Amino acid sequence: MPGIKVKESESFDEAYRKFKKQTDRNLVVTECRARRFFESKTEKRKKQKINAKKKMLKRLYMLRRYESRL
């Protein structure tokens, strides 16, 4: 779990920024979202879009690979 030590000369905003950066690096928020049971419609659409893009790129890669052999 991320945690920071706040110096006396440090402001709250600086400490908060450090904490946010640390949570982003440790993928805390993404891990939490991935483990949730309920997914909203926008999250489902986003995942479908990403999967469709991956599938298309894979097909394109395989097609180019096949054409290069001919």
XYZ file of N, CA, C and O in Angstrom, residues 32-63:
128
model
N -8.134 -1.918 -8.232
C -9.417 -1.840 -7.530
C -10.574 -1.943 -8.521
O -11.545 -2.658 -8.291
N -10.455 -1.226 -9.634
C -11.512 -1.272 -10.649
C -11.620 -2.655 -11.274
O -12.712 -3.129 -11.598
N -10.498 -3.314 -11.459
C -10.506 -4.640 -12.072
C -11.157 -5.681 -11.165
O -11.772 -6.634 -11.644
N -11.041 -5.495 -9.863
C -11.581 -6.476 -8.916
C -13.056 -6.225 -8.549
O -13.663 -7.045 -7.868
N -13.595 -5.108 -8.995
C -14.997 -4.823 -8.699
C -15.903 -5.798 -9.433
O -15.614 -6.238 -10.539
N -16.997 -6.142 -8.810
C -17.938 -7.068 -9.422
C -18.778 -6.366 -10.482
O -18.937 -6.859 -11.588
N -19.296 -5.204 -10.158
C -20.179 -4.480 -11.063
C -19.376 -3.594 -12.002
O -18.467 -2.893 -11.582
N -19.699 -3.651 -13.285
C -19.090 -2.759 -14.278
C -20.178 -1.890 -14.879
O -21.237 -2.393 -15.260
N -19.915 -0.610 -14.977
C -20.892 0.285 -15.579
C -20.891 0.085 -17.098
O -19.991 -0.532 -17.658
N -21.901 0.624 -17.745
C -22.021 0.463 -19.196
C -20.856 1.108 -19.933
O -20.367 0.575 -20.920
N -20.406 2.253 -19.421
C -19.289 2.930 -20.087
C -18.007 2.110 -19.980
O -17.236 2.051 -20.935
N -17.791 1.461 -18.835
C -16.614 0.604 -18.682
C -16.682 -0.581 -19.626
O -15.679 -0.967 -20.227
N -17.866 -1.165 -19.766
C -18.035 -2.303 -20.684
C -17.741 -1.882 -22.120
O -17.042 -2.582 -22.857
N -18.288 -0.719 -22.513
C -18.046 -0.225 -23.872
C -16.561 0.038 -24.108
O -16.026 -0.260 -25.170
N -15.906 0.617 -23.110
C -14.485 0.912 -23.220
C -13.685 -0.370 -23.431
O -12.806 -0.445 -24.292
N -14.009 -1.405 -22.647
C -13.306 -2.689 -22.772
C -13.574 -3.316 -24.136
O -12.675 -3.882 -24.761
N -14.813 -3.228 -24.605
C -15.145 -3.776 -25.916
C -14.372 -3.071 -27.011
O -13.883 -3.695 -27.953
N -14.251 -1.737 -26.913
C -13.496 -0.964 -27.891
C -12.032 -1.386 -27.914
O -11.440 -1.573 -28.973
N -11.446 -1.533 -26.731
C -10.048 -1.933 -26.630
C -9.848 -3.325 -27.207
O -8.906 -3.566 -27.974
N -10.743 -4.258 -26.890
C -10.630 -5.617 -27.401
C -10.799 -5.655 -28.918
O -10.111 -6.406 -29.616
N -11.718 -4.843 -29.446
C -11.927 -4.799 -30.888
C -10.681 -4.275 -31.596
O -10.276 -4.791 -32.645
N -10.064 -3.254 -31.007
C -8.851 -2.689 -31.586
C -7.724 -3.722 -31.596
O -7.012 -3.876 -32.588
N -7.569 -4.451 -30.488
C -6.544 -5.497 -30.395
C -6.779 -6.586 -31.438
O -5.847 -7.037 -32.098
N -8.029 -6.973 -31.580
C -8.385 -8.026 -32.530
C -8.072 -7.585 -33.962
O -7.521 -8.345 -34.755
N -8.396 -6.346 -34.286
C -8.149 -5.812 -35.614
C -6.651 -5.747 -35.899
O -6.204 -6.114 -36.991
N -5.871 -5.277 -34.934
C -4.426 -5.199 -35.112
C -3.816 -6.585 -35.289
O -2.892 -6.770 -36.083
N -4.331 -7.555 -34.548
C -3.842 -8.927 -34.678
C -4.138 -9.472 -36.078
O -3.278 -10.098 -36.706
N -5.344 -9.234 -36.575
C -5.702 -9.691 -37.924
C -4.830 -9.030 -38.984
O -4.372 -9.670 -39.924
N -4.604 -7.732 -38.823
C -3.764 -6.995 -39.750
C -2.336 -7.540 -39.741
O -1.722 -7.728 -40.792
N -1.820 -7.822 -38.557
C -0.479 -8.386 -38.428
C -0.396 -9.742 -39.127
O 0.553 -10.016 -39.863
N -1.389 -10.592 -38.894
C -1.386 -11.931 -39.506
C -1.510 -11.828 -41.023
O -0.866 -12.573 -41.759
N -2.333 -10.910 -41.503
C -2.508 -10.731 -42.939
C -1.208 -10.270 -43.589
O -0.800 -10.809 -44.627
